[in-house]
Structures are given as C-alpha cells and as structure tokens.
Short mmCIF file of C-alpha atoms in Angstrom, two decimals:
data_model
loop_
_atom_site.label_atom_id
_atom_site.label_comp_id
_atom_site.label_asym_id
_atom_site.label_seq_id
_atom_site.Cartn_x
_atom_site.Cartn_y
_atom_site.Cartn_z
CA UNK F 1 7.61 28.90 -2.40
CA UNK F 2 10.41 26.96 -4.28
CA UNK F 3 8.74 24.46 -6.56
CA UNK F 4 10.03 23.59 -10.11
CA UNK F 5 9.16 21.30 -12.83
CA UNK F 6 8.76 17.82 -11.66
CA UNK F 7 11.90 15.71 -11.67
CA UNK F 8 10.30 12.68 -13.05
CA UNK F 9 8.78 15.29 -15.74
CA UNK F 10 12.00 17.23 -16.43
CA UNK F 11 14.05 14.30 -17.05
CA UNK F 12 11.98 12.57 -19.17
CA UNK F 13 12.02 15.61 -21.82
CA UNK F 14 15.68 15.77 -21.32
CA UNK F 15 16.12 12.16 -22.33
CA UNK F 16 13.48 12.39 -25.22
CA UNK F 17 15.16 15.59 -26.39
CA UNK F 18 18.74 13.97 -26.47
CA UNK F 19 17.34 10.57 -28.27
CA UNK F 20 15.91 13.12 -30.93
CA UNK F 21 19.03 14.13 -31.39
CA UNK F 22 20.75 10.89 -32.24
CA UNK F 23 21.98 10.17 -28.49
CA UNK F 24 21.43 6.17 -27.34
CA UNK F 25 19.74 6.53 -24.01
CA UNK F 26 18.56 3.75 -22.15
CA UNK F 27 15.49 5.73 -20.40
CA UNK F 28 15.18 4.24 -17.01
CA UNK F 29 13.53 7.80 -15.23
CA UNK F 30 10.36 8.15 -15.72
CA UNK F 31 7.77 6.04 -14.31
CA UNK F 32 4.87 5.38 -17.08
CA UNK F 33 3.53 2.01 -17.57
CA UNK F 34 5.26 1.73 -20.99
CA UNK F 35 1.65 -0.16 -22.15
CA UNK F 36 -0.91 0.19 -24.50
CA UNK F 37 -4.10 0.82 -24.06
CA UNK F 38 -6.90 -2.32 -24.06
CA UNK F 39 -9.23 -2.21 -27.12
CA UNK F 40 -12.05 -2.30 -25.06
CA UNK F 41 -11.25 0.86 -23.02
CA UNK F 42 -10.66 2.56 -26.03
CA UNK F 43 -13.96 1.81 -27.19
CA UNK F 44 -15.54 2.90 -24.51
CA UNK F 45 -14.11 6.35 -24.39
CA UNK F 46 -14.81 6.80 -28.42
CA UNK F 47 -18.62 5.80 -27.60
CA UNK F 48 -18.35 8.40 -24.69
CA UNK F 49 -16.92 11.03 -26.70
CA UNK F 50 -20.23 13.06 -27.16
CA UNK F 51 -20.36 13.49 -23.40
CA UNK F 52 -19.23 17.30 -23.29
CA UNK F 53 -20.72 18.58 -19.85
CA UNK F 54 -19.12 19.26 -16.94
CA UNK F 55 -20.76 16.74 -14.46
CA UNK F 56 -20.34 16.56 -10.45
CA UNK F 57 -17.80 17.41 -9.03
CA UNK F 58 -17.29 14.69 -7.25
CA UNK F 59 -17.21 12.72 -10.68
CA UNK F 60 -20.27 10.62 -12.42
CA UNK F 61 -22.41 8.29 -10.54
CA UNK F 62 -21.46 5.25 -12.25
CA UNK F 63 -17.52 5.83 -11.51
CA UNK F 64 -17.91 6.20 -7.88
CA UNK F 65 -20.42 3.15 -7.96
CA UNK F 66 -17.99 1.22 -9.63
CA UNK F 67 -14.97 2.35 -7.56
CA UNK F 68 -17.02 1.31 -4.73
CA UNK F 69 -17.38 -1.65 -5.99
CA UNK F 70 -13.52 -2.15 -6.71
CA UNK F 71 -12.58 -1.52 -2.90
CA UNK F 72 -15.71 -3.45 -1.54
CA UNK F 73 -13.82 -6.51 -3.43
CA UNK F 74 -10.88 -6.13 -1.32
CA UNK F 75 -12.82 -6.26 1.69
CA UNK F 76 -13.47 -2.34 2.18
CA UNK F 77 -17.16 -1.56 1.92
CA UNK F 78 -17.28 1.75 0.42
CA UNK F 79 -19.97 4.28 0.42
CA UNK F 80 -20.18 5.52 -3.29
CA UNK F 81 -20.92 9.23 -1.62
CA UNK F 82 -17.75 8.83 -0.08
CA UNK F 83 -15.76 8.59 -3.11
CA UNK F 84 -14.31 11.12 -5.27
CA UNK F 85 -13.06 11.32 -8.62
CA UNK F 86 -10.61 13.55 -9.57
CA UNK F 87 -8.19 14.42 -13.35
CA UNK F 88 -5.34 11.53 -11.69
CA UNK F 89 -4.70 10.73 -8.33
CA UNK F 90 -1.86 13.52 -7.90
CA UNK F 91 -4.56 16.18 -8.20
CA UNK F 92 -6.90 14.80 -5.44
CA UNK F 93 -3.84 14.29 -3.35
CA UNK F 94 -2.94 17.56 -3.82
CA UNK F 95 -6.79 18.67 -2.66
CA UNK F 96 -6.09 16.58 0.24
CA UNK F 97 -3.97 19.13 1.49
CA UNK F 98 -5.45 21.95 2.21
CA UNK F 99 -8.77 19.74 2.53
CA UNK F 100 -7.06 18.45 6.05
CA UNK F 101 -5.19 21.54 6.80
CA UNK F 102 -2.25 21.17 8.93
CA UNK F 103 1.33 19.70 8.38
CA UNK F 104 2.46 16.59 6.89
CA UNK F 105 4.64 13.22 7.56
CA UNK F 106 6.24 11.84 4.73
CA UNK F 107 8.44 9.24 4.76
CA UNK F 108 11.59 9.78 3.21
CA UNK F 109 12.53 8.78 0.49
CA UNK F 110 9.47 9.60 -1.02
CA UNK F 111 7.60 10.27 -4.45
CA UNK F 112 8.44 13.88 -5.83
CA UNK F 113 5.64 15.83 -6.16
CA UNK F 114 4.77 14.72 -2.35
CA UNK F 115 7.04 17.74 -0.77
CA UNK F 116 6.78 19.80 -4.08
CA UNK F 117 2.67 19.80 -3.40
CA UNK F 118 3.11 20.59 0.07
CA UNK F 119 5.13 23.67 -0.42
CA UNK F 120 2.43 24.72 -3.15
CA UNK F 121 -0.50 24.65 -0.55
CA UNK F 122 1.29 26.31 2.50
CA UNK F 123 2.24 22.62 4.01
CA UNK F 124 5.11 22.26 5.71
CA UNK F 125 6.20 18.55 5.47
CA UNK F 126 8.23 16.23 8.16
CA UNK F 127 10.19 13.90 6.36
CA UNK F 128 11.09 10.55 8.58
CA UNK F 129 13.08 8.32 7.46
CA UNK F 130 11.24 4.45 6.31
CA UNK F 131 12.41 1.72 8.40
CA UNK F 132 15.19 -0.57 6.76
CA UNK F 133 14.06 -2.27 3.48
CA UNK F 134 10.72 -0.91 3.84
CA UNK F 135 9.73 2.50 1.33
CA UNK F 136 6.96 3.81 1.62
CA UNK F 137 6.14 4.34 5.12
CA UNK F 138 7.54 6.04 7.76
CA UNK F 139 8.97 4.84 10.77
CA UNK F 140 6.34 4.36 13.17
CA UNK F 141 8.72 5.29 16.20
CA UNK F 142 10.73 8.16 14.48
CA UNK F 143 7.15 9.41 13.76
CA UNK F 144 6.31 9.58 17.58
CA UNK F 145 9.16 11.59 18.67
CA UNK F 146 9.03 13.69 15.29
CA UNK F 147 5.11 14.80 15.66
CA UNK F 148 5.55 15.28 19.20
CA UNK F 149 8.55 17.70 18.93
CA UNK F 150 6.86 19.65 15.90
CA UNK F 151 3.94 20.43 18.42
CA UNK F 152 6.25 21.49 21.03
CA UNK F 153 7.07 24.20 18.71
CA UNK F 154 4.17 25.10 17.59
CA UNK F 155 3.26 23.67 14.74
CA UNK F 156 -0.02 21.80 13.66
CA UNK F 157 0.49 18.64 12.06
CA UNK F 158 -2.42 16.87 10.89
CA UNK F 159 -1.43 13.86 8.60
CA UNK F 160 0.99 10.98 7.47
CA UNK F 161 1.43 9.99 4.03
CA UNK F 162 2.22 6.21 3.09
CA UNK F 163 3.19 4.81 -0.60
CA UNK F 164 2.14 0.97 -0.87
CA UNK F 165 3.78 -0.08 -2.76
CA UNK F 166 6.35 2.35 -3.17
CA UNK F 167 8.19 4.64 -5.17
CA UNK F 168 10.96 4.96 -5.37
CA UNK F 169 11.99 1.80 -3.92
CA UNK F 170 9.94 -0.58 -5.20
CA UNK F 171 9.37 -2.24 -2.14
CA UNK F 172 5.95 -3.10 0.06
CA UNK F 173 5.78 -2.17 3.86
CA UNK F 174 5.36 -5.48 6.48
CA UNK F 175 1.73 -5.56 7.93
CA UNK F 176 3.61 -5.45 11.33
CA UNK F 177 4.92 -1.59 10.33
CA UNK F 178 1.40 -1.19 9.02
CA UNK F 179 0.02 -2.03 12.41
CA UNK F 180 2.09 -0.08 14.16
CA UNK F 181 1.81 3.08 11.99
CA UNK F 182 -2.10 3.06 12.34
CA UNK F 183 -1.54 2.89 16.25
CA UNK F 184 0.50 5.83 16.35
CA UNK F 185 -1.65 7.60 14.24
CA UNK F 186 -4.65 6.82 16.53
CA UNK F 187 -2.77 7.78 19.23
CA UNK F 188 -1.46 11.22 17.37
CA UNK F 189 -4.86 11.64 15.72
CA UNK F 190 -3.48 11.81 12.20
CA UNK F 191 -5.38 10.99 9.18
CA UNK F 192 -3.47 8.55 7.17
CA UNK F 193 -3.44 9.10 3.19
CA UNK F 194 -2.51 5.84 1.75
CA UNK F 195 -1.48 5.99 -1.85
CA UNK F 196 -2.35 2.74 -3.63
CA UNK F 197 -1.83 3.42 -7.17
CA UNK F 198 0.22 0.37 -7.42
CA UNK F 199 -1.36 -1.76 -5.33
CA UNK F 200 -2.87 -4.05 -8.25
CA UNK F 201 0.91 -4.53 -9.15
CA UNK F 202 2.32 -6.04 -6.69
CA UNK F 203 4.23 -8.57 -7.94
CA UNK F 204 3.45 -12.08 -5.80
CA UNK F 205 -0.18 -11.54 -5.11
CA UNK F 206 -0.01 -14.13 -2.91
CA UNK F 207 1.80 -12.37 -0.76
CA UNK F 208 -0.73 -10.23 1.29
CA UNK F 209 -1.76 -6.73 0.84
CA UNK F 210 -2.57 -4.73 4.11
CA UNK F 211 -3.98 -1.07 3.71
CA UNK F 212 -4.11 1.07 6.78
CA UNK F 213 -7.82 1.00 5.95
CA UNK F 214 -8.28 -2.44 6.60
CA UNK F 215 -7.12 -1.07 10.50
CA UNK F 216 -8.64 2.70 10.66
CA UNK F 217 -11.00 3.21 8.02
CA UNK F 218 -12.00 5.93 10.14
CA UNK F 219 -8.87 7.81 9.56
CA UNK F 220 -7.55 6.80 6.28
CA UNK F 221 -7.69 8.09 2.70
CA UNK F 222 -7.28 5.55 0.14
CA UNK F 223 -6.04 7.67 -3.39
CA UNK F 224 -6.00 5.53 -6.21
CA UNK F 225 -6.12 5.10 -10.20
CA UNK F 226 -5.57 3.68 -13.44
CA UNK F 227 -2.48 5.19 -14.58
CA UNK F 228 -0.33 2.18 -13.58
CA UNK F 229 -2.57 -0.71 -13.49
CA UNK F 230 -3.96 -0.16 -16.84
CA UNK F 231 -0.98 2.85 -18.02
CA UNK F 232 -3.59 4.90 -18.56
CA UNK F 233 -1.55 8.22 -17.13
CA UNK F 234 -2.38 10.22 -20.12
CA UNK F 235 -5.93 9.91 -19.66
CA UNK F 236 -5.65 11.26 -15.93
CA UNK F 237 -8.57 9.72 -14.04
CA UNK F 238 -7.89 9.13 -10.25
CA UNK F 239 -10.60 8.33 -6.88
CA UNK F 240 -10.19 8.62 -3.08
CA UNK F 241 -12.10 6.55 -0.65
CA UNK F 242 -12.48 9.64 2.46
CA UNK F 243 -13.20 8.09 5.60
CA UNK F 244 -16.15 11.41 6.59
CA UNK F 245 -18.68 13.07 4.60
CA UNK F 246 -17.04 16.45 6.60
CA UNK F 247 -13.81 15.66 4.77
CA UNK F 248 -15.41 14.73 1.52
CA UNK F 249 -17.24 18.77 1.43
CA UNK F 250 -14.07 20.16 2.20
CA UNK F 251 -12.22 17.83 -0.78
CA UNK F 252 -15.26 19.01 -3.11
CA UNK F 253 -14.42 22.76 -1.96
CA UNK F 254 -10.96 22.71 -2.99
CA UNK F 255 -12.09 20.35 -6.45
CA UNK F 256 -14.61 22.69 -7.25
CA UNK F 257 -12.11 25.62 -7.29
CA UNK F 258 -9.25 23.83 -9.00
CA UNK F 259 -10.72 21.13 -11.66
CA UNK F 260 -14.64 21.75 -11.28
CA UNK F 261 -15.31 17.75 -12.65
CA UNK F 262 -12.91 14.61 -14.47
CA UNK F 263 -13.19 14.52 -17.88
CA UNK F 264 -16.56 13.33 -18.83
CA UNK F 265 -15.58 10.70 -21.53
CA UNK F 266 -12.75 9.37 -19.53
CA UNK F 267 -14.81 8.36 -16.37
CA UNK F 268 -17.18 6.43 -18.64
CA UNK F 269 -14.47 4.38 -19.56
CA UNK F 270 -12.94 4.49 -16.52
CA UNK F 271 -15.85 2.79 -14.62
CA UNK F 272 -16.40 0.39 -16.94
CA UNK F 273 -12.39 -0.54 -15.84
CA UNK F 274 -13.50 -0.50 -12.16
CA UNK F 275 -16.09 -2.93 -12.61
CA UNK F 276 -12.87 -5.59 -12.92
CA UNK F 277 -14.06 -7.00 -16.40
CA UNK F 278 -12.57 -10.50 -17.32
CA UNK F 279 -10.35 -8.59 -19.99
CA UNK F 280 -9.14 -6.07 -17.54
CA UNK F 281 -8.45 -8.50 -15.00
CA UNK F 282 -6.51 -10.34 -17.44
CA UNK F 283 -4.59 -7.38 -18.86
CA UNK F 284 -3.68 -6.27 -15.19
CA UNK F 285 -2.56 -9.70 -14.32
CA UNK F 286 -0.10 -9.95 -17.71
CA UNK F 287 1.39 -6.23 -16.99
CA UNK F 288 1.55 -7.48 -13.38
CA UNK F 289 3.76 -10.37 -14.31
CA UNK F 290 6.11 -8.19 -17.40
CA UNK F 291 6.68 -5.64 -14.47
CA UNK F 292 7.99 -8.18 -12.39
CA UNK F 293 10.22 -10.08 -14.44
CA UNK F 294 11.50 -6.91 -16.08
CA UNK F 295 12.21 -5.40 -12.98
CA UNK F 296 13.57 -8.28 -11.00
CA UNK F 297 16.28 -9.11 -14.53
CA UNK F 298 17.21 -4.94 -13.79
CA UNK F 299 17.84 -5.70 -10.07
CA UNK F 300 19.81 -8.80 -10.89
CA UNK F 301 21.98 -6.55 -13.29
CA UNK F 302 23.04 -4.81 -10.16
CA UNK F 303 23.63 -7.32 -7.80
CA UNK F 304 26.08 -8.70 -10.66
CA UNK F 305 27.77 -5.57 -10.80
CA UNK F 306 28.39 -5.30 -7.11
CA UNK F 307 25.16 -2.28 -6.46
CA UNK F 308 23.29 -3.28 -3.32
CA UNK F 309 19.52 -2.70 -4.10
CA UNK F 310 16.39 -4.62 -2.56
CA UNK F 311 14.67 -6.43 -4.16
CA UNK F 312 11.58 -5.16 -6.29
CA UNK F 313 8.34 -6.24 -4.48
CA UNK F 314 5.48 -4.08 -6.67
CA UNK F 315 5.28 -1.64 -9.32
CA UNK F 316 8.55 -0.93 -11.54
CA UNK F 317 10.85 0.58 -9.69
CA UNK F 318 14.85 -0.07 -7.69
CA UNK F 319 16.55 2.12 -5.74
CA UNK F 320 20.11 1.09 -5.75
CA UNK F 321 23.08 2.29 -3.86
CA UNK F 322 26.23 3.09 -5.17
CA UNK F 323 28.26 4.10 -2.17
CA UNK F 324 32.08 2.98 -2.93
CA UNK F 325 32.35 4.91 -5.77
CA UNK F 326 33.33 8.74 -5.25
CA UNK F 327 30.94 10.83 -6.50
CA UNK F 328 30.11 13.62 -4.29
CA UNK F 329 26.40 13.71 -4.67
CA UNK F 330 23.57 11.41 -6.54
CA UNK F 331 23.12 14.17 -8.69
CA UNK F 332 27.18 13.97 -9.97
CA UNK F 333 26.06 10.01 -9.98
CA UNK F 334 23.07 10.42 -12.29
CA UNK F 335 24.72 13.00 -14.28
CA UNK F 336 27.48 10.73 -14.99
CA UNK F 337 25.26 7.73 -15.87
CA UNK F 338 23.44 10.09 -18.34
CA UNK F 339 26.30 12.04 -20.20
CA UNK F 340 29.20 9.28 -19.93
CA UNK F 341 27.18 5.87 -20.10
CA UNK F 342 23.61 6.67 -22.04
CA UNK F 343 21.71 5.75 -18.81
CA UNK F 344 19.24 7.85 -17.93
CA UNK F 345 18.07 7.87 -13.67
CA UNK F 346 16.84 10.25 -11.41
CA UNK F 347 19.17 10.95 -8.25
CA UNK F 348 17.99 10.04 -4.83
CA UNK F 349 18.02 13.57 -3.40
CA UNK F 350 14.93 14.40 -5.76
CA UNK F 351 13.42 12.11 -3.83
CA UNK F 352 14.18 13.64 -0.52
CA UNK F 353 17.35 11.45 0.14
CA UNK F 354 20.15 13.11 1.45
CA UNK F 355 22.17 14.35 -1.49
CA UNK F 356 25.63 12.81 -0.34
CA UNK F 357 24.14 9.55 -0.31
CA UNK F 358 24.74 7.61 -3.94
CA UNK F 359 21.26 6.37 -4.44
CA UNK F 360 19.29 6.98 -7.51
CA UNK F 361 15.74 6.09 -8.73
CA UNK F 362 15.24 3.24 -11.36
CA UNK F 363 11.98 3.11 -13.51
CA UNK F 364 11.93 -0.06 -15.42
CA UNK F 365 9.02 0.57 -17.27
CA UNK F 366 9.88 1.86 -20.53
CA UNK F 367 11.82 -0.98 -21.75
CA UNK F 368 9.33 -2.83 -23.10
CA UNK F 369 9.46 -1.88 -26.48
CA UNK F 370 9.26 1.57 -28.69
CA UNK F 371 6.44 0.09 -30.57
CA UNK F 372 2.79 -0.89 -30.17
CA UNK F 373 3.28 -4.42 -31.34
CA UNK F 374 6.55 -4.91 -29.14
CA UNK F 375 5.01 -4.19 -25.84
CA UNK F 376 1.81 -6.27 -26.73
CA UNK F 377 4.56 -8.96 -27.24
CA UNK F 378 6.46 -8.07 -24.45
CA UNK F 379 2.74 -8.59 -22.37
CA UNK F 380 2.33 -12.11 -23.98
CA UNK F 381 5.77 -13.53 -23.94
CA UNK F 382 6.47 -16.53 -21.42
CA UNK F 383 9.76 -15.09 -20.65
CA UNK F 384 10.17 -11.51 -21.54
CA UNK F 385 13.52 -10.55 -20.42
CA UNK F 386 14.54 -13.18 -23.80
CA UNK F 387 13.07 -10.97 -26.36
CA UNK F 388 15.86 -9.24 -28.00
CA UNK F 389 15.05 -5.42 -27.95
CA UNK F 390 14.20 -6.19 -23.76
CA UNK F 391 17.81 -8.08 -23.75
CA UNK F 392 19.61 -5.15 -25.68
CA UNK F 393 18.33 -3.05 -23.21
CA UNK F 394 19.83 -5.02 -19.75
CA UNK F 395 22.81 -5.39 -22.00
CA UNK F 396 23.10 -1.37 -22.02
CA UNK F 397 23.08 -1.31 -18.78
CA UNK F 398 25.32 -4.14 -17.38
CA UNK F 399 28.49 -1.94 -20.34
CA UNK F 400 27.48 1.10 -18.34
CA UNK F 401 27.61 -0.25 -14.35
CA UNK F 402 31.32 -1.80 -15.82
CA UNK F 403 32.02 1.41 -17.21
CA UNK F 404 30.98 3.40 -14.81
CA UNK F 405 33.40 1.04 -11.93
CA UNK F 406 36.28 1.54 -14.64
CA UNK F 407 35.93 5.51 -14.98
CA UNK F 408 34.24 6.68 -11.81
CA UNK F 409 36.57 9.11 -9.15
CA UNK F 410 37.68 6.80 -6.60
CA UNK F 411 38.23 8.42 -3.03
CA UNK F 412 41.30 8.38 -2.00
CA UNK F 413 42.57 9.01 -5.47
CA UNK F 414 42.05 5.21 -6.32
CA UNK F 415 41.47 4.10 -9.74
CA UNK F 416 38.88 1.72 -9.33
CA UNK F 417 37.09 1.55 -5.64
CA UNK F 418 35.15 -1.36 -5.12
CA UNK F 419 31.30 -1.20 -4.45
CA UNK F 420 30.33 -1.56 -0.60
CA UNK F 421 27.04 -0.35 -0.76
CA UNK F 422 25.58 0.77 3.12
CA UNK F 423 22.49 -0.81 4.06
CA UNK F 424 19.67 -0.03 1.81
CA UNK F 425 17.04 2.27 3.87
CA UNK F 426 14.16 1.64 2.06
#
C-alpha cells in the first residue's frame, strides 16, 4: 500500500500555511464550494442538536425518504430501502469497494482519492483514458479491449467508475458516450458507480443531464451529496441509490464496520435539503450561476494568455494545458506557479495524468470572497466577475500566466517558447 495525504487536502494546508505567513496566494487547489451555509439549514441542525444516538446504519428514515424523493424528481424512482446514507459521499464510495469486490475502471484523469481508495481496499484500478473533451468517463472502446485483456490475465474486474460532471476537468460526458458506456458495461457485466455530486451544478441546465441510471438502473450506483450543491463539505453527509438489496447488505456490512451511522443532527438537516425547499432551490440555482460565471471569466484568462483548456461545463473546475513551455513535469509546472507567481494548482499527474504532460487542476471556487458577507454578495450580484475582490483575483492570475511565459525554461534553450497546447483529453 502507497497512499498519502490527499493532494487536494495537502495543498490546501500548504497554501493556508504560507498565507499565514504573509505570502499572497491566489488559492485555486482545493475544491470547496467557497459558500455559506443557508439560514435555514442551520436552523435545522441547531433544533436537531439533541439527537445524540447512533441511528441505522443505513441513515434515518426521513433522509432516505427524502433522497428518494430527490432522484424520483429526476425521473429515477427510488426505493427508500435502497438508499444509503453515509459521513460524505467519499466514504460510501469507498464502501463500494470492497462491497462489489473485484477491480476497477477509472477513467483517467480522474478525482484523487479514486486510485488512492482503491489501493486502501486491495483494488487494483485500470485507468483508461476519457475520450477527447469529455472527463469523467472512460472511453467506452479503450474499456473493451482494457477489461478484456485484464481477464486474460487473470484478474477480476468488477466495475467502472464515471464523474458527471467531472473533476478535474470541468467538463460533462455526451449522452452518446453515456450510451455507449452502459452497453459495454452490459455486455462486460460491470456495475457502473456514477458520481453525481455535481450534477445540480451544471452550469446550462438546459442542456440535458443523462445518468447511466436513466439506461441500467439495474447496474448503476448513483453516489451523491450536499457538499457542492449546498458547500456543505464540512458537515459530511453523502447517499447512494444501489441498484439490489444484495448489494445494499453488503454496503451496510462494510458501513457498519467503518462509520456504524451519519451524524444524527446532520441528516435531519440534510433531509429537510433533499426535500428541494423553495429556498434551497433558489440557493442552488444562485451558486449554480456564480460557479459558472466565475469559472468561465478563469477559462477566458487562459485562452487570453495562449493555455488551451475546454471550456467549463459544471461544477468549478479547468484543466488547462501548458505544453510549449519547458517544464519537465506538471509537478515542476505547479511548483513554479506556487513559489514564483503566488498561484496555487494541483498538477495533473495527481490526478492520474501522465506526469510529463503540463496539465494542472484549477478549482475556482474559493475566489468568492474571504468573508461571509462577500460571498453572500458574490451569490447576489448580476455580474460577479465585476466585484472588485473577484476582479483582483483574475487580475492575479492573468500577471502570473505573463510571468510565467516571460520566466519559464524554454526547450531548446529559448527564452520565451510560445504556448501550443496538444489537444485537451478531457
């Protein structure tokens, strides 16, 4: 076993250590909403407070009613004994694991604690590439020939992993790669685990939301939560929707040996959020539309400075590509962002990327404002990216990308090598 802290988590105390020290660091790697918390969930949790007992482990009635509830809206009638609740949607992803047994497919890039939980529960994971411009999944005919050759050697693999939207890259698979992934897991007989923590934030609602569930419920595990759509990642509440009741006892095992129940408070709360109140809805809809505009003014920072990136389709997150420049690794890239520039990013081989290849992980998130009161106004504002502490901050980082063209090693021995970025794989 070689697991160490999380790379989201290690960074982010890095950064917070050097701006206690006086350092200016614009903190663009770690991926919390950067939100408050609504009044109304906070007085639900206060009123909840005296609830001290343990509860079932697969979480209180009313949360997995409500959760229910929350998928049935989106056209996925949901048993309520098929849901469970877990302390965030890592941990029950995590139970998933040796809940399924087998090995994994993961697409790659993918989130980090993915491969890192994997190599915790025995798991060995097969990382396939996502198709071009689309994170999150992998590709449906690399997945074929990479199952298939696995088994020839022995090995057992049991599942597929998909991110929709996704992180790192910020970007939402096609329903045609959906389509096609479910089919080849049909034909491979692999459950699907589709992560859907950021589904509520996808950033043009109108533009269509297909879960492999829609196409196998059978055969896919939805894992969801409310640590993005309502940044409540401190609280850690998560649910799964599990396609059997046999998979649901074996989730429950692991659960009961690892967490034993959610946090009592925190589910009361929590399915009072699932119930889609008009002030949630609302609140969800505004942090929907700052992620957006926040995220697409970051990605248009790029472009302008020559980095090839796609465009942000959900959640808060770019992965941009700095190849031209001659940095041997994304981890020389990141480093150099950090210690020469005051930009802090996670490199792209954290993520599973091949280490050579200049891509690093952008959270936009955290630039809403250091202060209650700024991100409320941040939420509210017709055009965000205007208010000054939001402009300072994509000021800060169009000085670095120039100063990081003017000073970076050029191969070749060139001062100042342009940016041709390859073609963004996901």
């Amino acid at each position: 076993m070689n697991v160490t802290l999380s790379a989201t988590l290690a960074a982010h105390e890095e950064i917070e250590r050097r701006r206690r020290a006086g350092e200016r660091v614009l903190h663009l790697a770690f991926g919390e909403a950067g939100l408050p918390v609504h009044p109304a969930l906070r007085e639900r949790l206060v009123a909840a407070s005296g609830h001290n007992g343990y509860g079932p482990v697969a979480g209180a009635a009313a949360l997995r009613e409500a959760a229910s509830g929350y998928w049935h809206r989106r056209g996925l009638p949901t048993d309520p004994d098929l849901v469970v609740c877990g302390p965030g949607s890592k941990s029950l992803l995590y139970g998933l694991l040796p809940a399924i047994g087998g090995d994994i497919v993961l697409p790659a890039p993918s989130w980090v604690s993915y491969a890192a939980q994997a190599d915790l529960a025995g798991v060995r994971p097969l990382r396939v590439p996502a198709p071009p411009g689309e994170g999150g999944v992998p590709d449906p005919e690399r997945v074929v020939s990479a199952v298939l050759h696995a088994r020839s050697q022995g090995r057992e693999v049991r599942s597929l992993l998909v991110t929709l939207p996704d992180n790192p890259t910020g970007t939402l698979a096609s329903a045609r790669t959906i389509r096609r992934l479910v089919e080849v897991a049909r034909d491979l007989d692999l459950i699907v685990i589709s992560d859907e923590i950021y589904r509520d934030l996808v950033h043009d609602p109108a533009a269509g939301f297909l879960s492999p569930a829609d196409l196998a419920p059978e055969r896919t595990v939805i894992t969801s939560g409310l640590s993005k759509s309502l940044a409540l990642g401190g609280w850690r509440i998560g649910v799964a929707r599990i396609p059997s009741a046999g998979l649901r006892d074996r989730l429950l095992a692991v659960a009961s040996e690892i967490w034993s129940s959610p946090t009592a408070p925190v589910q009361q709360a929590a399915a009072y959020a699932y119930t889609e109140p008009a002030e949630l809805v609302e609140r969800i809809d505004e942090s929907r539309r700052l992620h957006g505009a926040v995220s697409r003014a970051v990605h248009e920072r790029f472009v302008r400075a020559g980095v090839r990136a796609a465009a942000p389709q959900g959640g808060f997150y770019l992965y941009p590509d700095f190849t031209g420049l001659g940095f041997a690794t994304s981890a020389a890239l990141a480093a150099s962002l950090l210690d020469e520039h005051g930009v802090g990013v996670l490199p792209g081989h954290a993520f599973g990327d091949d280490p050579g290849a200049l891509r690093v992980r952008v959270a936009t998130s955290l630039l809403y404002g250091e202060t209650t009161e700024r991100r409320l106004a941040s939420l509210s504002a017709a055009d965000p990216v205007e208010l000054p502490w939001i402009s300072a901050s994509l000021d800060h980082l169009s000085e670095a990308l120039t100063g990081l063209r003017r000073t970076c090693p050029a191969p070749g021995g060139r001062e100042h090598a342009p940016l041709v970025p390859a073609p963004v794989t996901g």
